[in-house]
Each structure stands twice: as C-alpha cells, then as structure tokens.
PDB file of C-alpha atoms in Angstrom:
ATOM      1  CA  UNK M   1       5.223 -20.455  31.593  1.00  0.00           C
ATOM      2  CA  UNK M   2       3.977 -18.855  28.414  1.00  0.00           C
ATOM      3  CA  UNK M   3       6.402 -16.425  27.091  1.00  0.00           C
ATOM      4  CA  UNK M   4       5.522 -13.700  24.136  1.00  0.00           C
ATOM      5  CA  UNK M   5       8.963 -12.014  22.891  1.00  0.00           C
ATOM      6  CA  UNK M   6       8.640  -9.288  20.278  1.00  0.00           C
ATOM      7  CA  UNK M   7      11.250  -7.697  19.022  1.00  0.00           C
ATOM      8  CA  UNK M   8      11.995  -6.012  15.238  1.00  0.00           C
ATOM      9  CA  UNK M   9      10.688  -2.412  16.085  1.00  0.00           C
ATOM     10  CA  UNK M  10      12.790   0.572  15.309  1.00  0.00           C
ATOM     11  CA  UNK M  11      12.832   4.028  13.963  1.00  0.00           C
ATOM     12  CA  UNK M  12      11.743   4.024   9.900  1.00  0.00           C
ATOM     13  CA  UNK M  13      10.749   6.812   7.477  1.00  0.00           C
ATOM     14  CA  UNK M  14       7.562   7.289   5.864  1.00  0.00           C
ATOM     15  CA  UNK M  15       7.390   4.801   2.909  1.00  0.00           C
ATOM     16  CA  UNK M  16       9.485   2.538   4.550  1.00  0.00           C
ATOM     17  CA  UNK M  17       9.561  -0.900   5.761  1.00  0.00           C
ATOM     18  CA  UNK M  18      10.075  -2.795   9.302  1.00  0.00           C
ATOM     19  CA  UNK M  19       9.400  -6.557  10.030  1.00  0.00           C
ATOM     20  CA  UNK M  20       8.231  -7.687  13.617  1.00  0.00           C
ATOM     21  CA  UNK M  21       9.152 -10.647  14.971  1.00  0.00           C
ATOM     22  CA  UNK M  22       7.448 -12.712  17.996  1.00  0.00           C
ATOM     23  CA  UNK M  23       8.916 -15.573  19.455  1.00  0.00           C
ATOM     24  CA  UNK M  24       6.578 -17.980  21.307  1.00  0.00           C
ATOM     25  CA  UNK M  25       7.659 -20.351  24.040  1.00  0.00           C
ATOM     26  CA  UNK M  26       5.848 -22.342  27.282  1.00  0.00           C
ATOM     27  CA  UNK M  27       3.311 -24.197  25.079  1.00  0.00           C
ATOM     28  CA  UNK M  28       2.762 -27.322  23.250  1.00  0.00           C
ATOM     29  CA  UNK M  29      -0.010 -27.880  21.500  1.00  0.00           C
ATOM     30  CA  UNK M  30      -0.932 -26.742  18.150  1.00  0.00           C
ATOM     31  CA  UNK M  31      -4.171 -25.115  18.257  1.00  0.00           C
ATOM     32  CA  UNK M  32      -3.122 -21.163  19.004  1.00  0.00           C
ATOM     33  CA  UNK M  33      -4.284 -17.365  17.479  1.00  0.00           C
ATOM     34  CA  UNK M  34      -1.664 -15.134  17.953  1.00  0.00           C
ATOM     35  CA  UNK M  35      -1.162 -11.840  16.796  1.00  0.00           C
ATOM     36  CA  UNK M  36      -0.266  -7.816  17.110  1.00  0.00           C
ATOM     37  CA  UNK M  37      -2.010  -5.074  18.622  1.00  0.00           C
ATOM     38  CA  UNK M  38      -0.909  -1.654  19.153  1.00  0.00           C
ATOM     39  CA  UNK M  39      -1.490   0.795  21.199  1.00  0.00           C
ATOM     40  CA  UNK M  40      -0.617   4.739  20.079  1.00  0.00           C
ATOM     41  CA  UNK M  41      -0.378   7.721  23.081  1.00  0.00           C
ATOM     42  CA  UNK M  42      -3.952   9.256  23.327  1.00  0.00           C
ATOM     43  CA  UNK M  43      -5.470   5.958  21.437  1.00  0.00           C
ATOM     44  CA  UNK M  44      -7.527   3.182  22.689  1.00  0.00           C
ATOM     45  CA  UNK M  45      -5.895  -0.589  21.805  1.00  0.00           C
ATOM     46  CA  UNK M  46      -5.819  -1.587  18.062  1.00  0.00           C
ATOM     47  CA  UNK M  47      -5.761  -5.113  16.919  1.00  0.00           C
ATOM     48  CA  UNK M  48      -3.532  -4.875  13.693  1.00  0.00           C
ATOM     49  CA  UNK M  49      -3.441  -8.651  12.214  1.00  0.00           C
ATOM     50  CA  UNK M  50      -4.196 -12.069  14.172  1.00  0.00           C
ATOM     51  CA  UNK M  51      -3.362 -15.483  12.582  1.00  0.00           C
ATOM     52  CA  UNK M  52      -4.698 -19.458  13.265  1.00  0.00           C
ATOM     53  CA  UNK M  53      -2.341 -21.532  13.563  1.00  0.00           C
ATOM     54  CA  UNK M  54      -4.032 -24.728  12.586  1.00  0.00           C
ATOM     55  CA  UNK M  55      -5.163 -23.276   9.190  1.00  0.00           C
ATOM     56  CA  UNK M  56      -2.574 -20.195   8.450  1.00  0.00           C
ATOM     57  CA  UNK M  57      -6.270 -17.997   7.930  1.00  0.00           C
ATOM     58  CA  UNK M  58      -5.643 -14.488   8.562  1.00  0.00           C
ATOM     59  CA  UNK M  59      -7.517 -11.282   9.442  1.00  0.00           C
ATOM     60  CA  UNK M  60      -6.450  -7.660   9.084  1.00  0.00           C
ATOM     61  CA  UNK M  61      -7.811  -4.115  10.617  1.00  0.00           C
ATOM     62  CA  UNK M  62      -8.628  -2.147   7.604  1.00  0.00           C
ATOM     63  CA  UNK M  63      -5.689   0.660   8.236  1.00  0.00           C
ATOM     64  CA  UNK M  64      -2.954  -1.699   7.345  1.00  0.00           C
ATOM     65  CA  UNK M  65      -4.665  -3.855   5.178  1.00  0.00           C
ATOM     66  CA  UNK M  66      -2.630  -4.196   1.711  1.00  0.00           C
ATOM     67  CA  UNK M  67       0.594  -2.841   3.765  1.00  0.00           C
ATOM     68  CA  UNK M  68       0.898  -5.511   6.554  1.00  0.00           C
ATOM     69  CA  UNK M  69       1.943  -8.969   6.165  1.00  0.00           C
ATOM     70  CA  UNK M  70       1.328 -11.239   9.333  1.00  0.00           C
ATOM     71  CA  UNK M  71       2.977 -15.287   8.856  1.00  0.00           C
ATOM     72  CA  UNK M  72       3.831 -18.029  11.053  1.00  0.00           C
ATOM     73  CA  UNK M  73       6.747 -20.514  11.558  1.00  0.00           C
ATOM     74  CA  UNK M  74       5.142 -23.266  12.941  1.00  0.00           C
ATOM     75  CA  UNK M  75       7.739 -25.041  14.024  1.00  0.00           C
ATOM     76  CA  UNK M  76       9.750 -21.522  15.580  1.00  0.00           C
ATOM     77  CA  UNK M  77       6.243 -20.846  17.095  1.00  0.00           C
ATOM     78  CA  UNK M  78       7.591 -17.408  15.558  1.00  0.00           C
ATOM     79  CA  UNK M  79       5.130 -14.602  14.275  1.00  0.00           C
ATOM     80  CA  UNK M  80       6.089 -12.123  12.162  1.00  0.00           C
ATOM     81  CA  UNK M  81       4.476  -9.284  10.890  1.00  0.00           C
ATOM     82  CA  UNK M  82       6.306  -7.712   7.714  1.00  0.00           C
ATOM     83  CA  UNK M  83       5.477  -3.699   7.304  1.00  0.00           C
ATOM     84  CA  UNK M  84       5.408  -1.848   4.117  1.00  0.00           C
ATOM     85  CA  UNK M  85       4.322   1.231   2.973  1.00  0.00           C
ATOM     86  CA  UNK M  86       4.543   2.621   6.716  1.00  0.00           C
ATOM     87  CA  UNK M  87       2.724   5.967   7.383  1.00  0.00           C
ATOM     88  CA  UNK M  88       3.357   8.385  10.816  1.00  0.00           C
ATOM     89  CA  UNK M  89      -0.350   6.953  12.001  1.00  0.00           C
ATOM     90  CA  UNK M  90       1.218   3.128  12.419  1.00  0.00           C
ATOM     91  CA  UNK M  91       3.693   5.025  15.229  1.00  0.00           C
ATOM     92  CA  UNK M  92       2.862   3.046  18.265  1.00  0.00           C
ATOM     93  CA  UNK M  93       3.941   0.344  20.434  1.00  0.00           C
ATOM     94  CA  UNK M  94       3.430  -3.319  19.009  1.00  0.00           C
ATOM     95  CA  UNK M  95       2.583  -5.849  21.166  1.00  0.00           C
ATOM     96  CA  UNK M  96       2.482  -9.485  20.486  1.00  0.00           C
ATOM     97  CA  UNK M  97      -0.798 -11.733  21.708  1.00  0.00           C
ATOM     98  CA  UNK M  98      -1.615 -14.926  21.824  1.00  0.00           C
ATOM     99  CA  UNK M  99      -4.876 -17.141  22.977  1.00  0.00           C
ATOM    100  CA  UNK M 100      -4.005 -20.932  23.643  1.00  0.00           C
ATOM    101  CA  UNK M 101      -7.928 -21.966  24.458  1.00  0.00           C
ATOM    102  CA  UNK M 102      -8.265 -23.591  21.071  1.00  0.00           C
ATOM    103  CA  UNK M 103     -12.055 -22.004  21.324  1.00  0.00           C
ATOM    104  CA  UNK M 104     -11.511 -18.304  20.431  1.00  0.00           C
ATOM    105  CA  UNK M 105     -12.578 -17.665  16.594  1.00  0.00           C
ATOM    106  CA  UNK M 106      -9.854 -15.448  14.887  1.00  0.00           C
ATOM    107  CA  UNK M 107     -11.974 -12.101  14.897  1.00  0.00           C
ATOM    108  CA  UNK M 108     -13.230 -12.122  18.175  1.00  0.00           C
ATOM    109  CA  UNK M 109      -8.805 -12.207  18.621  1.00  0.00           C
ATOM    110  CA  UNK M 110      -8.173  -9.540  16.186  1.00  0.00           C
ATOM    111  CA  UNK M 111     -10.779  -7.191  16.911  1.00  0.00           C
ATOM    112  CA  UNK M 112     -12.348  -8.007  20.131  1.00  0.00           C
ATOM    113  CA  UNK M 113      -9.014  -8.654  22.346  1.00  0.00           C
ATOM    114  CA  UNK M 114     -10.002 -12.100  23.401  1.00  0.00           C
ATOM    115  CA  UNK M 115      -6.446 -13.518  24.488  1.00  0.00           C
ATOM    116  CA  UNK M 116      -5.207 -14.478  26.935  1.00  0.00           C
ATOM    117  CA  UNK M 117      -1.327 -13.786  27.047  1.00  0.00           C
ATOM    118  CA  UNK M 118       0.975 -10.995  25.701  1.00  0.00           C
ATOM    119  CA  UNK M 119       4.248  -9.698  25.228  1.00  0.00           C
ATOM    120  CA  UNK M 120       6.644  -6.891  26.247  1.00  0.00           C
ATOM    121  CA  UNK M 121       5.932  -4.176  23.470  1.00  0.00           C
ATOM    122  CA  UNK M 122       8.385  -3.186  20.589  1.00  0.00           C
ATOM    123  CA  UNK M 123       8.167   0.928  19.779  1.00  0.00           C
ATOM    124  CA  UNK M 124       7.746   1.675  15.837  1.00  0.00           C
ATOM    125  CA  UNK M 125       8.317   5.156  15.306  1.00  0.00           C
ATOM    126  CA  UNK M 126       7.927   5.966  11.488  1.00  0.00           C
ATOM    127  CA  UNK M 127       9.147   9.647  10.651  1.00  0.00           C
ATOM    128  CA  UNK M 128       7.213  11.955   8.200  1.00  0.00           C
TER     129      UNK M 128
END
C-alpha cells in the first residue's frame, strides 16, 4: 500500500521559514513525480512545486517561486519542501502527492493534478 506522510507544518510569522517533509513508502521502483499542493479555505487546489525523481527537474507555481525549495532523498523516498520568505497568502493546508505511472510529464503533476496518490495534510499558518 502506497503511503504519503507529511509532516513539518506549524505556526510561523511573516518572513519566516518552515520546511515540509514527506515520507514515501509502498513502492519500489524509481520512476515517481511527487510533490505539494495546497489547498487555502475559500480557494480552489494549488499545485505549489512537483519534482522527477529520475532526473531531480523541478517545476514551481509562480507565487512561491524564488521562496520555495522542493528536493528529494532518493534513497528516504523523502520530499521536502524548504519555505522562506513566508507571506499570510501561503496559509493553507499542504498536502503531499505523488504519481507512480512513470508516464505523467512533471507539469501536467504540478499544475494539472495528474496523480494518483496523496497524503494526510500538514496546516501552515503564517501570522502577519
């Protein structure tokens, strides 16, 4: 059974810094996309980074581009997703996704929701 565990959310400041973490299990093969989206109360789903893991490319949403750091741990089949410069609009519930098909082009992931497992969310609250 694939299992998505995200953890690493918390209550921050403006300005200030939190770093996701996603734990992957259930799977063995190397060809994966995973990712964050995040969904904010009165907001429609927002993919924030996705990542390949055969080639460690990476894609971004514009609003967190320059602030947001997504990486993978091979080996941990661990995501993270370091967050600077955090603003009272990236308050929202992270969730961790991943799509095992081995088909799915990264922005299609990151922009289009095309995966096809997910995590329990982690809630980022960032005070003004």
């Amino acid at each position: 059974e694939v299992q998505l565990q995200a953890s690493g959310g918390g209550l921050v400041q403006a300005g200030g810094s939190l770093r996701l973490s996603c734990a992957a299990s259930g799977f063995s093969f190397d060809d994966y996309i995973i990712g964050w989206y995040r969904l904010a109360p009165g907001k429609e789903r927002e993919g924030v980074a996705g990542i390949s893991s055969t080639d460690g490319s990476t894609l971004y949403d514009d609003s967190v581009k320059g602030r947001f750091t997504i990486s993978l741990d091979n080996a941990k089949r661990t995501v993270y997703l370091q967050m600077n410069s955090l603003k009272p609009e990236d308050t929202a519930v992270y969730y961790c996704a991943a799509d095992l098909s081995g088909s799915t082009y990264l922005a299609d992931f990151t922009f289009r929701g095309e995966y096809d497992y997910w995590g329990q969310g982690t809630l980022v609250t960032v005070s003004s």
